[in-house]
Coordinates of C-alpha atoms in Angstrom, one line a residue:
M117 CA -23.9 -3.7 57.2
A118 CA -23.9 0.1 57.3
S119 CA -22.9 0.1 60.9
S120 CA -20.1 -2.3 60.3
F121 CA -18.5 0.1 57.8
A122 CA -19.3 3.2 59.8
S123 CA -16.2 2.8 62.0
I124 CA -13.9 2.9 59.0
G125 CA -14.3 6.7 58.8
K126 CA -13.7 7.4 55.1
P127 CA -16.5 5.9 53.0
P128 CA -15.3 3.0 50.8
R129 CA -15.2 3.2 47.1
N130 CA -15.2 -0.5 46.5
V131 CA -16.8 -3.5 48.3
K132 CA -16.1 -7.2 47.8
F133 CA -18.1 -10.0 49.4
E134 CA -16.0 -13.2 50.0
Q135 CA -17.6 -16.5 50.6
S136 CA -20.9 -14.8 51.5
T137 CA -24.4 -16.2 51.2
V138 CA -26.3 -13.1 50.2
T139 CA -29.2 -14.0 47.9
S140 CA -29.7 -10.5 46.4
V141 CA -27.9 -7.2 46.3
P142 CA -28.6 -5.5 49.7
L143 CA -31.2 -2.8 49.1
G144 CA -29.5 -0.2 51.3
M145 CA -26.0 -0.8 50.1
F146 CA -25.7 2.2 47.8
Q147 CA -27.6 4.5 50.1
A148 CA -25.2 3.8 52.9
F149 CA -22.2 4.2 50.6
P150 CA -23.1 6.7 47.9
N151 CA -19.5 7.0 46.7
L152 CA -19.2 3.3 45.9
E153 CA -17.6 2.8 42.5
E154 CA -16.8 -1.0 42.5
Y155 CA -19.1 -3.7 43.8
D156 CA -17.9 -7.3 43.7
A157 CA -20.3 -10.0 44.8
S158 CA -18.9 -12.8 42.7
H159 CA -19.5 -16.4 43.8
S160 CA -21.8 -15.2 46.6
G161 CA -25.0 -17.1 46.0
V162 CA -27.0 -14.1 44.6
K163 CA -30.2 -15.4 43.0
T164 CA -32.2 -12.3 42.1
L165 CA -31.7 -8.7 41.1
Q166 CA -34.4 -6.5 42.4
T167 CA -35.5 -3.5 40.3
S168 CA -34.7 -1.1 43.2
S169 CA -31.3 -2.6 44.1
F170 CA -29.3 0.0 42.2
S171 CA -31.6 3.0 42.5
S172 CA -29.0 4.8 44.6
A173 CA -25.9 3.5 42.8
T174 CA -25.3 6.8 41.1
N175 CA -21.5 6.4 41.2
I176 CA -21.0 2.7 40.6
R177 CA -18.6 2.0 37.7
E178 CA -17.9 -1.7 37.9
L179 CA -20.2 -4.5 38.9
N180 CA -19.0 -8.1 39.3
L181 CA -21.7 -10.7 39.8
T182 CA -20.0 -13.7 38.1
G183 CA -20.5 -17.2 39.5
N184 CA -23.8 -16.7 41.1
K185 CA -27.3 -18.2 40.6
I186 CA -29.1 -15.4 38.8
Q187 CA -31.9 -16.8 36.5
Q188 CA -33.4 -13.7 35.0
L189 CA -32.6 -10.1 34.1
G190 CA -35.8 -8.2 34.5
N191 CA -36.8 -4.9 33.0
N192 CA -34.8 -2.0 34.4
A193 CA -32.6 -4.4 36.3
F194 CA -29.9 -1.8 36.8
Q195 CA -32.0 1.3 37.0
G196 CA -30.1 4.1 38.8
A197 CA -26.6 2.9 37.9
N198 CA -26.4 5.3 35.0
K199 CA -22.6 5.8 35.2
I200 CA -21.7 2.1 35.2
T201 CA -19.1 1.0 32.6
S202 CA -18.6 -2.7 33.2
I203 CA -21.0 -5.5 34.2
D204 CA -19.9 -9.1 34.6
L205 CA -22.8 -11.6 34.8
S206 CA -20.8 -14.6 33.5
Q207 CA -21.3 -18.1 35.0
N208 CA -24.8 -17.7 36.2
V209 CA -27.9 -19.6 35.1
I210 CA -29.6 -16.7 33.3
S211 CA -32.2 -18.1 30.8
E212 CA -34.3 -15.0 30.3
V213 CA -33.3 -11.4 29.5
K214 CA -36.2 -8.9 29.3
E215 CA -36.2 -6.4 26.5
N216 CA -35.6 -3.4 28.8
A217 CA -33.1 -5.1 31.1
F218 CA -30.3 -2.6 30.2
D219 CA -32.3 0.6 29.9
G220 CA -30.4 3.7 31.1
L221 CA -26.9 2.2 30.7
S222 CA -25.7 4.6 28.1
H223 CA -22.1 4.6 29.5
L224 CA -21.7 0.8 29.6
T225 CA -18.7 -0.3 27.6
V226 CA -18.1 -3.9 28.7
L227 CA -20.9 -6.6 29.2
N228 CA -20.0 -10.2 30.0
L229 CA -22.9 -12.7 29.8
N230 CA -20.8 -15.8 29.0
S231 CA -21.6 -19.3 30.4
N232 CA -25.3 -18.8 31.0
Q233 CA -28.4 -20.5 29.5
I234 CA -29.7 -17.8 27.2
S235 CA -31.5 -19.1 24.1
I236 CA -33.3 -16.0 22.9
L237 CA -32.4 -12.3 23.0
P238 CA -35.1 -9.7 22.4
S239 CA -34.3 -7.8 19.2
K240 CA -33.9 -4.4 21.0
V241 CA -32.4 -5.6 24.3
F242 CA -29.0 -3.9 23.5
A243 CA -30.5 -0.8 21.9
P244 CA -29.7 1.5 25.0
L245 CA -26.1 0.4 25.0
T246 CA -24.8 3.0 22.6
A247 CA -21.3 3.1 24.3
L248 CA -20.8 -0.6 24.3
E249 CA -17.4 -1.7 23.1
S250 CA -17.2 -5.4 24.1
I251 CA -19.8 -8.1 24.7
D252 CA -19.2 -11.7 25.6
L253 CA -22.1 -14.2 24.9
Q254 CA -20.1 -17.4 24.5
Y255 CA -21.2 -20.6 26.1
N256 CA -25.0 -19.9 26.0
S257 CA -27.8 -21.7 24.0
L258 CA -28.4 -19.1 21.4
T259 CA -30.1 -20.4 18.3
K260 CA -30.7 -17.1 16.6
I261 CA -29.4 -13.5 16.7
D262 CA -31.6 -10.8 15.1
D263 CA -30.4 -9.2 11.9
S264 CA -30.3 -5.8 13.7
Q265 CA -29.4 -7.1 17.2
F266 CA -26.3 -4.8 17.5
E267 CA -27.4 -2.1 15.1
T268 CA -27.4 0.7 17.7
C269 CA -24.1 -0.5 19.3
T270 CA -22.1 1.7 17.1
N271 CA -19.0 1.6 19.3
L272 CA -18.8 -2.2 19.4
V273 CA -15.3 -3.5 18.6
S274 CA -15.3 -6.9 20.2
L275 CA -18.1 -9.6 20.0
N276 CA -17.9 -13.2 21.1
V277 CA -20.9 -15.5 20.4
S278 CA -18.9 -18.7 20.2
N279 CA -20.1 -22.0 21.6
N280 CA -23.8 -21.5 20.9
A281 CA -26.2 -23.2 18.5
L282 CA -26.4 -20.5 15.8
Q283 CA -27.4 -21.6 12.4
K284 CA -27.5 -18.1 10.9
F285 CA -25.9 -14.8 11.9
D286 CA -26.0 -11.9 9.5
L287 CA -22.8 -9.8 10.1
K288 CA -24.1 -7.1 7.7
Q289 CA -25.2 -5.2 10.8
F290 CA -21.5 -4.5 11.5
L291 CA -20.9 -2.9 8.1
R292 CA -19.7 0.6 9.1
E293 CA -17.1 3.2 8.3
W294 CA -15.0 2.3 11.3
S295 CA -13.4 -1.0 12.2
V296 CA -14.5 -3.9 14.4
D297 CA -11.5 -5.4 16.0
S298 CA -12.7 -9.0 16.6
I299 CA -15.8 -11.2 16.0
D300 CA -15.8 -14.8 17.3
V301 CA -18.5 -17.1 15.9
S302 CA -16.7 -20.4 16.4
F303 CA -18.4 -23.6 17.6
N304 CA -21.8 -22.9 16.1
R305 CA -23.7 -24.4 13.2
L306 CA -23.2 -21.7 10.5
K307 CA -23.0 -22.8 6.9
V308 CA -22.4 -19.3 5.4
I309 CA -20.3 -16.5 6.6
N310 CA -20.4 -12.9 5.2
I311 CA -17.5 -10.8 6.3
P312 CA -18.0 -7.0 6.5
K313 CA -15.1 -5.0 5.0
N314 CA -14.4 -3.3 8.3
V315 CA -13.8 -6.4 10.5
K316 CA -10.1 -7.0 11.3
K317 CA -10.2 -10.4 13.0
L318 CA -12.8 -13.2 12.5
I319 CA -12.8 -16.5 14.2
A320 CA -15.3 -18.9 12.6
S321 CA -13.8 -22.3 13.3
N322 CA -15.9 -25.4 14.1
N323 CA -18.9 -24.6 12.1
Q324 CA -20.3 -26.2 8.9
I325 CA -19.2 -23.3 6.6
Q326 CA -19.3 -24.0 2.9
S327 CA -19.5 -20.4 1.6
V328 CA -17.4 -17.3 2.4
Q329 CA -18.2 -13.8 1.1
V330 CA -17.0 -10.3 1.7
L331 CA -19.3 -7.4 2.2
G332 CA -18.0 -4.1 0.7
K333 CA -14.8 -3.1 -1.0
E334 CA -11.3 -2.9 0.3
P335 CA -11.7 -5.3 3.3
Q336 CA -9.6 -4.6 6.4
L337 CA -9.4 -8.3 7.5
I338 CA -6.0 -9.2 9.0
F339 CA -6.7 -12.6 10.7
L340 CA -9.2 -15.3 9.5
R341 CA -9.7 -18.6 11.2
L342 CA -11.9 -21.1 9.3
S343 CA -10.6 -24.3 10.7
Q344 CA -12.9 -27.3 11.2
N345 CA -15.4 -26.4 8.5
K346 CA -16.7 -27.9 5.2
L347 CA -14.6 -26.0 2.7
T348 CA -13.3 -28.0 -0.3
N349 CA -11.2 -25.4 -2.1
M350 CA -8.9 -22.6 -1.1
D351 CA -10.5 -20.5 -3.8
Q352 CA -13.7 -20.4 -1.8
V353 CA -12.1 -17.7 0.3
P354 CA -12.3 -14.3 -1.4
S355 CA -9.5 -11.9 -1.8
F356 CA -8.3 -10.0 1.3
N357 CA -5.4 -7.7 0.5
K358 CA -4.5 -7.1 4.2
L359 CA -4.8 -10.6 5.4
V360 CA -1.7 -11.8 7.4
T361 CA -3.0 -15.1 8.9
L362 CA -5.3 -17.6 7.1
D363 CA -6.3 -20.8 8.9
L364 CA -8.0 -23.4 6.7
S365 CA -6.9 -26.4 8.7
Y366 CA -9.2 -29.4 9.1
N367 CA -11.5 -28.8 6.2
E368 CA -12.1 -31.0 3.2
I369 CA -9.5 -29.6 0.7
E370 CA -8.0 -32.3 -1.5
T371 CA -5.7 -30.3 -3.8
V372 CA -4.2 -26.8 -3.7
D373 CA -2.5 -24.6 -6.3
F374 CA -0.2 -22.2 -4.4
N375 CA -1.0 -19.5 -7.0
S376 CA -4.1 -19.0 -4.8
V377 CA -2.0 -17.2 -2.2
T378 CA -1.3 -14.3 -4.5
K379 CA -4.7 -12.9 -4.0
F380 CA -3.7 -12.3 -0.4
K381 CA -1.2 -9.6 -0.9
N382 CA 0.2 -9.6 2.7
L383 CA -0.3 -13.3 3.7
M384 CA 2.5 -14.5 6.0
L385 CA 0.9 -17.6 7.7
L386 CA -1.1 -20.3 5.9
K387 CA -2.5 -23.3 7.7
L388 CA -3.7 -26.2 5.6
D389 CA -3.1 -29.0 8.1
G390 CA -5.6 -31.7 8.7
N391 CA -7.2 -31.6 5.3
R392 CA -7.3 -34.3 2.6
L393 CA -4.5 -33.0 0.5
T394 CA -3.0 -35.5 -1.9
T395 CA -1.8 -33.2 -4.6
L396 CA 0.1 -29.9 -4.6
S397 CA 0.6 -27.7 -7.6
N398 CA 1.9 -24.2 -8.3
S399 CA 1.1 -22.2 -11.4
M400 CA 2.9 -19.0 -10.2
I401 CA 5.0 -17.3 -12.9
S402 CA 7.0 -15.2 -10.5
Q403 CA 8.3 -15.5 -7.0
W404 CA 6.0 -14.6 -4.1
T405 CA 8.0 -13.4 -1.1
Y406 CA 5.3 -12.6 1.5
L407 CA 4.5 -16.1 2.8
K408 CA 6.7 -17.1 5.7
Y409 CA 5.0 -20.0 7.5
L410 CA 3.3 -22.9 5.8
T411 CA 1.6 -25.8 7.6
L412 CA 0.7 -28.9 5.5
S413 CA 0.8 -31.5 8.3
H414 CA -1.8 -34.3 8.9
N415 CA -2.8 -34.7 5.2
E416 CA -2.6 -37.5 2.7
L417 CA 0.6 -36.6 0.9
T418 CA 2.6 -39.6 -0.2
Q419 CA 5.4 -37.7 -2.1
I420 CA 6.4 -34.1 -2.7
N421 CA 8.8 -32.4 -5.1
M422 CA 10.1 -29.3 -3.4
D423 CA 10.0 -27.5 -6.8
V424 CA 6.3 -27.0 -6.1
L425 CA 7.3 -24.4 -3.5
K426 CA 10.3 -22.8 -5.3
M427 CA 8.3 -19.7 -6.0
L428 CA 7.9 -19.2 -2.3
P429 CA 11.6 -18.6 -1.4
K430 CA 11.0 -16.7 1.9
I431 CA 9.4 -19.6 3.8
I432 CA 10.9 -19.6 7.3
K433 CA 9.0 -22.7 8.7
L434 CA 7.5 -25.5 6.6
D435 CA 5.5 -28.3 8.3
L436 CA 5.1 -31.5 6.4
S437 CA 4.8 -33.8 9.4
N438 CA 2.4 -36.6 9.8
N439 CA 1.6 -37.2 6.2
K440 CA 2.3 -40.5 4.3
L441 CA 5.4 -39.3 2.6
T442 CA 7.8 -41.9 1.3
T443 CA 10.0 -39.6 -0.7
V444 CA 10.8 -35.9 -0.8
Q445 CA 12.5 -34.8 -4.1
T446 CA 14.7 -31.8 -3.8
K447 CA 17.6 -30.2 -5.5
D448 CA 19.6 -27.1 -4.4
F449 CA 17.5 -26.9 -1.2
S450 CA 19.6 -24.2 0.4
D451 CA 19.4 -22.0 -2.7
M452 CA 15.7 -22.6 -3.1
F453 CA 14.9 -21.8 0.6
P454 CA 17.7 -19.5 1.8
V455 CA 15.9 -18.3 5.0
M456 CA 14.2 -21.5 6.1
V457 CA 15.1 -22.3 9.7
R458 CA 12.7 -25.2 10.4
L459 CA 11.6 -28.1 8.3
M460 CA 9.2 -30.6 10.1
I461 CA 9.0 -34.0 8.4
E462 CA 8.5 -36.4 11.3
G463 CA 5.6 -38.8 11.4
N464 CA 5.9 -39.9 7.8
D465 CA 6.7 -43.2 6.0
F466 CA 10.2 -42.6 4.6
K467 CA 12.2 -45.6 3.4
C468 CA 15.8 -45.4 4.5
D469 CA 17.1 -46.4 1.1
G470 CA 15.2 -43.6 -0.6
I471 CA 16.2 -40.6 1.3
A472 CA 19.9 -40.4 0.6
S473 CA 19.5 -37.3 -1.6
L474 CA 17.3 -35.6 0.9
V475 CA 19.8 -36.2 3.7
K476 CA 22.6 -34.8 1.5
E477 CA 20.6 -31.7 0.6
L478 CA 19.7 -31.0 4.3
K479 CA 23.2 -31.5 5.5
Y480 CA 24.2 -28.1 4.3
A481 CA 20.9 -26.4 4.7
M482 CA 20.2 -23.9 7.5
A483 CA 16.8 -25.5 8.2
E484 CA 16.7 -27.6 11.3
H485 CA 15.0 -30.9 10.6
K486 CA 16.4 -33.5 13.0
V487 CA 14.2 -35.3 15.6
T488 CA 15.0 -37.7 18.4
V489 CA 14.2 -41.4 18.2
D490 CA 11.1 -41.1 20.4
K491 CA 9.4 -39.3 17.5
C492 CA 9.8 -42.3 15.2
K493 CA 7.0 -44.8 14.5
R494 CA 7.2 -48.4 15.5
G495 CA 9.7 -50.2 13.2
Q496 CA 11.5 -46.9 12.2
R497 CA 15.0 -45.8 13.0
L498 CA 16.9 -42.6 12.8
M499 CA 19.0 -41.8 9.8
S500 CA 20.7 -38.4 10.0
G501 CA 17.8 -37.2 12.2
I502 CA 15.0 -38.5 9.9
C503 CA 12.8 -41.4 10.9
C504 CA 12.7 -44.1 8.3
S505 CA 12.3 -47.8 7.9

């Protein structure tokens, strides 16, 4: 290999193997090319990482070993590569990670371990990674993460542990003075989620969450996705003054009082689709102008009086599709919702002889509501763009 590169003249700074069948990182690679900064052996059949493989890789910055057949990360697996900033080990078959596997990697900022077979992580395995900013552990078999697993990773801003088998994950270890941009714990088996005040984005969909708590005062959360969980009431979500997006779709909520949105001082998008909503109420005593997008589709609503939303005059898009609505009572629709541009009401059970007043109100409204006949259920027809029977 060294002789094949010798004729190039100037030593290469990056090497990529394409459709090769190397089973390990060549021992003399970094001795032959001491200036090598990028090494790509993705999808090359690599099965093992020898302790001495990177002993001379003093200038390597990026290492890509995705799509190989590596089964284990032994102690000091990357010894010598002290300047490395990015390692991609995704799509291997790693089932064991030794406690000292990442020793010496104090400059590593990105670590990708997704799509492996890791079920257990030693509690101190990430301790040397003090510069780590992003780690991807999704699509493994993790059943537990230690309460201090990432305690020394004080620069961590992005964590993905989705699609594992976690039943418990204490996020208190991320409670710091500086922000964490994103944590994804979706597709696990969590029943409780405690959200540190400094987390900006949390994705916790497809769990079994029944309890949501906030850790600390003045939380910084902007985006919260709790879809596909076991929540029964919107009030189970604590107050987040900076929250802009709240996704509570496909939970077990049967009724909602829109006064609940007032505890989210900046909420613009609220998703309540796919719940069990049969009743809507509103105990607001004054208008709330922050909410812009409201999704109530795929619920059990049979009728709705638009007065229930009159205290939310700045709604731009309202989705009432795929319920069981037979009537929508409304008066002065244009005045009530002066900026609404989209009203979605398809997939309901409207009776043609009962929607005359609705048709009249929508005729002069800015909100687009009309659909084509292919959106109608069997036995329905179009009446002024509304499917009815």
